[in-house]
């Protein structure tokens, strides 16, 4: 991620205030360590420490570095790192992060690929599933699956392949009907929410991932390319 893509907050008071607001609004955040993700809530903020209540009491962590990500009360995407100071069955005590990154909107911007774009993934129970991609951002996708598909949320995914297709507007250099196709491979992801109430034949699921830097850059390029193509198409229609 380039420096221009993020705002880095290092002032301790400002960092602390972000977590205080999460506490006041009772909003959840995600913490990740050794590839394992768990939701948690802020229950106490001090000038040097955070105490988080774990949603899953059986989740396993070690006194080491942990990553976190969440959408703050103002709708901004926050990511950062800290270290676990103390572990309990119900709680984690973390050092207040020295800094957090606010990801700019274009990384959260969602684009809509063509209807033949699909996500093919393997769940922790070894099912190989394929679903249509409804939209895409730098941190996740909405995937459309039949309601009859036995998927439990949250669901860890051991591998995922995104086949992304997008129609390119015709120009002097591009023939009408040209489709840009990109293949993105991710080692891990999670289905974190079901995005409808189950009243239709198909359900949409929110898939969240934390791509490595090279894949993150690839996704950012894809999103910017798709966004540009959509904008050009709108201007020429």
GROMACS .gro file of C-alpha atoms in nm:
model
  237
    1UNK     CA    1   0.000   0.000   0.000
    2UNK     CA    2   0.142   0.337  -0.095
    3UNK     CA    3   0.175   0.615   0.162
    4UNK     CA    4  -0.085   0.820  -0.024
    5UNK     CA    5  -0.342   0.542   0.029
    6UNK     CA    6  -0.350   0.556   0.408
    7UNK     CA    7  -0.361   0.803   0.692
    8UNK     CA    8  -0.136   0.700   0.981
    9UNK     CA    9  -0.246   0.810   1.329
   10UNK     CA   10   0.034   0.813   1.586
   11UNK     CA   11  -0.093   1.056   1.848
   12UNK     CA   12  -0.171   0.842   2.159
   13UNK     CA   13  -0.477   1.050   2.243
   14UNK     CA   14  -0.622   1.011   1.895
   15UNK     CA   15  -0.551   0.637   1.890
   16UNK     CA   16  -0.709   0.598   2.232
   17UNK     CA   17  -1.017   0.795   2.123
   18UNK     CA   18  -1.080   0.559   1.830
   19UNK     CA   19  -1.106   0.267   2.072
   20UNK     CA   20  -1.305   0.466   2.327
   21UNK     CA   21  -1.570   0.531   2.064
   22UNK     CA   22  -1.577   0.159   1.978
   23UNK     CA   23  -1.639   0.094   2.349
   24UNK     CA   24  -1.914   0.357   2.371
   25UNK     CA   25  -2.096   0.227   2.063
   26UNK     CA   26  -2.034  -0.141   2.151
   27UNK     CA   27  -1.899  -0.211   1.804
   28UNK     CA   28  -1.704  -0.529   1.736
   29UNK     CA   29  -1.358  -0.552   1.584
   30UNK     CA   30  -1.164  -0.845   1.437
   31UNK     CA   31  -0.832  -0.967   1.574
   32UNK     CA   32  -0.602  -1.204   1.385
   33UNK     CA   33  -0.307  -1.409   1.506
   34UNK     CA   34  -0.132  -1.707   1.343
   35UNK     CA   35  -0.401  -1.707   1.073
   36UNK     CA   36  -0.687  -1.736   1.324
   37UNK     CA   37  -0.954  -1.465   1.332
   38UNK     CA   38  -1.186  -1.380   1.619
   39UNK     CA   39  -1.431  -1.101   1.694
   40UNK     CA   40  -1.400  -0.901   2.015
   41UNK     CA   41  -1.536  -0.594   2.190
   42UNK     CA   42  -1.347  -0.320   2.369
   43UNK     CA   43  -1.439  -0.321   2.739
   44UNK     CA   44  -1.169  -0.089   2.877
   45UNK     CA   45  -0.928   0.171   2.740
   46UNK     CA   46  -0.636   0.318   2.937
   47UNK     CA   47  -0.350   0.542   2.822
   48UNK     CA   48  -0.134   0.236   2.762
   49UNK     CA   49  -0.361  -0.068   2.734
   50UNK     CA   50  -0.679  -0.216   2.590
   51UNK     CA   51  -0.894  -0.493   2.733
   52UNK     CA   52  -1.101  -0.688   2.481
   53UNK     CA   53  -1.380  -0.937   2.548
   54UNK     CA   54  -1.362  -1.235   2.311
   55UNK     CA   55  -1.673  -1.353   2.132
   56UNK     CA   56  -1.539  -1.708   2.111
   57UNK     CA   57  -1.412  -1.810   2.454
   58UNK     CA   58  -1.247  -2.119   2.305
   59UNK     CA   59  -1.031  -1.917   2.064
   60UNK     CA   60  -0.659  -1.966   2.119
   61UNK     CA   61  -0.406  -1.683   2.128
   62UNK     CA   62  -0.047  -1.650   2.249
   63UNK     CA   63   0.129  -1.356   2.420
   64UNK     CA   64   0.267  -1.217   2.093
   65UNK     CA   65   0.187  -0.974   1.814
   66UNK     CA   66  -0.174  -0.956   1.697
   67UNK     CA   67  -0.331  -0.777   1.402
   68UNK     CA   68  -0.667  -0.605   1.418
   69UNK     CA   69  -0.906  -0.452   1.169
   70UNK     CA   70  -1.244  -0.289   1.202
   71UNK     CA   71  -1.471  -0.018   1.074
   72UNK     CA   72  -1.479   0.268   1.322
   73UNK     CA   73  -1.792   0.454   1.427
   74UNK     CA   74  -1.737   0.702   1.142
   75UNK     CA   75  -1.728   0.423   0.882
   76UNK     CA   76  -1.352   0.436   0.823
   77UNK     CA   77  -1.152   0.115   0.782
   78UNK     CA   78  -0.890   0.086   1.059
   79UNK     CA   79  -0.601  -0.161   1.063
   80UNK     CA   80  -0.300  -0.197   1.291
   81UNK     CA   81  -0.092  -0.419   1.515
   82UNK     CA   82  -0.039  -0.460   1.886
   83UNK     CA   83   0.086  -0.726   2.126
   84UNK     CA   84  -0.100  -0.936   2.376
   85UNK     CA   85   0.016  -0.871   2.731
   86UNK     CA   86  -0.214  -1.106   2.920
   87UNK     CA   87  -0.453  -1.388   2.831
   88UNK     CA   88  -0.771  -1.502   3.005
   89UNK     CA   89  -1.053  -1.729   2.895
   90UNK     CA   90  -1.287  -1.436   2.832
   91UNK     CA   91  -1.049  -1.145   2.780
   92UNK     CA   92  -0.734  -1.025   2.608
   93UNK     CA   93  -0.520  -0.745   2.744
   94UNK     CA   94  -0.328  -0.563   2.469
   95UNK     CA   95  -0.084  -0.276   2.458
   96UNK     CA   96  -0.242   0.037   2.314
   97UNK     CA   97  -0.115   0.043   1.952
   98UNK     CA   98   0.161   0.292   1.882
   99UNK     CA   99  -0.016   0.374   1.555
  100UNK     CA  100  -0.314   0.278   1.344
  101UNK     CA  101  -0.377   0.315   0.972
  102UNK     CA  102  -0.697   0.460   0.829
  103UNK     CA  103  -0.745   0.308   0.485
  104UNK     CA  104  -0.863   0.561   0.232
  105UNK     CA  105  -1.198   0.518   0.060
  106UNK     CA  106  -1.062   0.385  -0.267
  107UNK     CA  107  -0.941   0.072  -0.085
  108UNK     CA  108  -1.294   0.022   0.050
  109UNK     CA  109  -1.452   0.117  -0.283
  110UNK     CA  110  -1.658  -0.167  -0.425
  111UNK     CA  111  -1.673  -0.248  -0.795
  112UNK     CA  112  -1.912  -0.482  -0.972
  113UNK     CA  113  -1.756  -0.739  -1.206
  114UNK     CA  114  -1.956  -0.902  -1.486
  115UNK     CA  115  -2.197  -1.184  -1.406
  116UNK     CA  116  -1.950  -1.458  -1.498
  117UNK     CA  117  -1.703  -1.358  -1.225
  118UNK     CA  118  -1.683  -1.633  -0.964
  119UNK     CA  119  -1.517  -1.723  -0.636
  120UNK     CA  120  -1.403  -2.084  -0.605
  121UNK     CA  121  -1.305  -2.180  -0.253
  122UNK     CA  122  -1.241  -2.468  -0.018
  123UNK     CA  123  -1.394  -2.455   0.327
  124UNK     CA  124  -1.247  -2.595   0.646
  125UNK     CA  125  -1.479  -2.896   0.606
  126UNK     CA  126  -1.327  -2.970   0.263
  127UNK     CA  127  -1.629  -2.864   0.057
  128UNK     CA  128  -1.534  -2.707  -0.273
  129UNK     CA  129  -1.782  -2.429  -0.343
  130UNK     CA  130  -1.827  -2.186  -0.629
  131UNK     CA  131  -2.031  -1.868  -0.614
  132UNK     CA  132  -2.096  -1.566  -0.830
  133UNK     CA  133  -1.916  -1.249  -0.717
  134UNK     CA  134  -2.164  -0.968  -0.660
  135UNK     CA  135  -1.906  -0.702  -0.583
  136UNK     CA  136  -1.542  -0.664  -0.484
  137UNK     CA  137  -1.330  -0.444  -0.258
  138UNK     CA  138  -0.968  -0.458  -0.147
  139UNK     CA  139  -1.064  -0.653   0.166
  140UNK     CA  140  -1.351  -0.874   0.058
  141UNK     CA  141  -1.626  -0.978  -0.179
  142UNK     CA  142  -1.996  -1.054  -0.173
  143UNK     CA  143  -2.052  -1.408  -0.300
  144UNK     CA  144  -2.387  -1.544  -0.422
  145UNK     CA  145  -2.463  -1.906  -0.331
  146UNK     CA  146  -2.780  -2.120  -0.337
  147UNK     CA  147  -2.974  -2.110  -0.010
  148UNK     CA  148  -2.952  -2.491  -0.001
  149UNK     CA  149  -2.571  -2.479   0.024
  150UNK     CA  150  -2.479  -2.587   0.382
  151UNK     CA  151  -2.261  -2.292   0.484
  152UNK     CA  152  -2.230  -2.184   0.848
  153UNK     CA  153  -2.119  -1.828   0.927
  154UNK     CA  154  -1.848  -1.764   1.031
  155UNK     CA  155  -1.670  -2.013   0.807
  156UNK     CA  156  -1.294  -2.035   0.756
  157UNK     CA  157  -1.176  -2.082   0.399
  158UNK     CA  158  -0.849  -2.260   0.333
  159UNK     CA  159  -0.801  -2.143  -0.026
  160UNK     CA  160  -0.986  -1.914  -0.265
  161UNK     CA  161  -0.953  -1.826  -0.632
  162UNK     CA  162  -1.125  -1.513  -0.763
  163UNK     CA  163  -1.196  -1.516  -1.137
  164UNK     CA  164  -1.274  -1.150  -1.210
  165UNK     CA  165  -1.413  -1.034  -1.543
  166UNK     CA  166  -1.506  -0.681  -1.641
  167UNK     CA  167  -1.629  -0.536  -1.971
  168UNK     CA  168  -1.393  -0.274  -2.111
  169UNK     CA  169  -1.557   0.025  -2.284
  170UNK     CA  170  -1.503   0.030  -2.660
  171UNK     CA  171  -1.260   0.290  -2.792
  172UNK     CA  172  -1.028   0.352  -3.086
  173UNK     CA  173  -0.792   0.100  -2.927
  174UNK     CA  174  -1.036  -0.151  -2.776
  175UNK     CA  175  -1.291  -0.354  -2.972
  176UNK     CA  176  -1.653  -0.365  -2.857
  177UNK     CA  177  -1.722  -0.659  -2.628
  178UNK     CA  178  -1.366  -0.681  -2.496
  179UNK     CA  179  -1.352  -0.831  -2.145
  180UNK     CA  180  -1.064  -0.783  -1.903
  181UNK     CA  181  -1.001  -1.100  -1.702
  182UNK     CA  182  -0.791  -1.128  -1.385
  183UNK     CA  183  -0.717  -1.430  -1.166
  184UNK     CA  184  -0.649  -1.361  -0.796
  185UNK     CA  185  -0.532  -1.638  -0.561
  186UNK     CA  186  -0.569  -1.612  -0.183
  187UNK     CA  187  -0.453  -1.865   0.074
  188UNK     CA  188  -0.709  -1.786   0.342
  189UNK     CA  189  -1.039  -1.602   0.381
  190UNK     CA  190  -1.354  -1.615   0.592
  191UNK     CA  191  -1.726  -1.600   0.528
  192UNK     CA  192  -1.818  -1.353   0.800
  193UNK     CA  193  -2.185  -1.277   0.743
  194UNK     CA  194  -2.494  -1.377   0.553
  195UNK     CA  195  -2.621  -1.064   0.385
  196UNK     CA  196  -2.990  -1.150   0.344
  197UNK     CA  197  -3.279  -1.298   0.541
  198UNK     CA  198  -3.307  -1.625   0.348
  199UNK     CA  199  -3.627  -1.540   0.157
  200UNK     CA  200  -3.479  -1.584  -0.192
  201UNK     CA  201  -3.344  -1.881  -0.386
  202UNK     CA  202  -2.989  -1.747  -0.360
  203UNK     CA  203  -2.810  -1.598  -0.059
  204UNK     CA  204  -2.525  -1.348  -0.055
  205UNK     CA  205  -2.237  -1.393   0.186
  206UNK     CA  206  -1.972  -1.144   0.288
  207UNK     CA  207  -1.623  -1.287   0.240
  208UNK     CA  208  -1.337  -1.113   0.421
  209UNK     CA  209  -0.967  -1.161   0.355
  210UNK     CA  210  -0.629  -1.020   0.453
  211UNK     CA  211  -0.419  -1.047   0.137
  212UNK     CA  212  -0.039  -1.038   0.142
  213UNK     CA  213   0.117  -0.720   0.008
  214UNK     CA  214   0.166  -0.842  -0.350
  215UNK     CA  215  -0.197  -0.962  -0.373
  216UNK     CA  216  -0.321  -0.643  -0.204
  217UNK     CA  217  -0.148  -0.441  -0.474
  218UNK     CA  218  -0.297  -0.663  -0.744
  219UNK     CA  219  -0.646  -0.614  -0.601
  220UNK     CA  220  -0.597  -0.240  -0.572
  221UNK     CA  221  -0.494  -0.227  -0.938
  222UNK     CA  222  -0.795  -0.438  -1.038
  223UNK     CA  223  -1.033  -0.214  -0.844
  224UNK     CA  224  -0.889   0.103  -0.991
  225UNK     CA  225  -0.902  -0.047  -1.341
  226UNK     CA  226  -1.263  -0.162  -1.300
  227UNK     CA  227  -1.363   0.173  -1.147
  228UNK     CA  228  -1.203   0.360  -1.436
  229UNK     CA  229  -1.375   0.137  -1.691
  230UNK     CA  230  -1.713   0.184  -1.523
  231UNK     CA  231  -1.664   0.561  -1.516
  232UNK     CA  232  -1.569   0.572  -1.884
  233UNK     CA  233  -1.866   0.355  -1.972
  234UNK     CA  234  -2.095   0.592  -1.787
  235UNK     CA  235  -1.950   0.894  -1.963
  236UNK     CA  236  -1.989   0.739  -2.304
  237UNK     CA  237  -2.336   0.592  -2.260
   0.00000   0.00000   0.00000
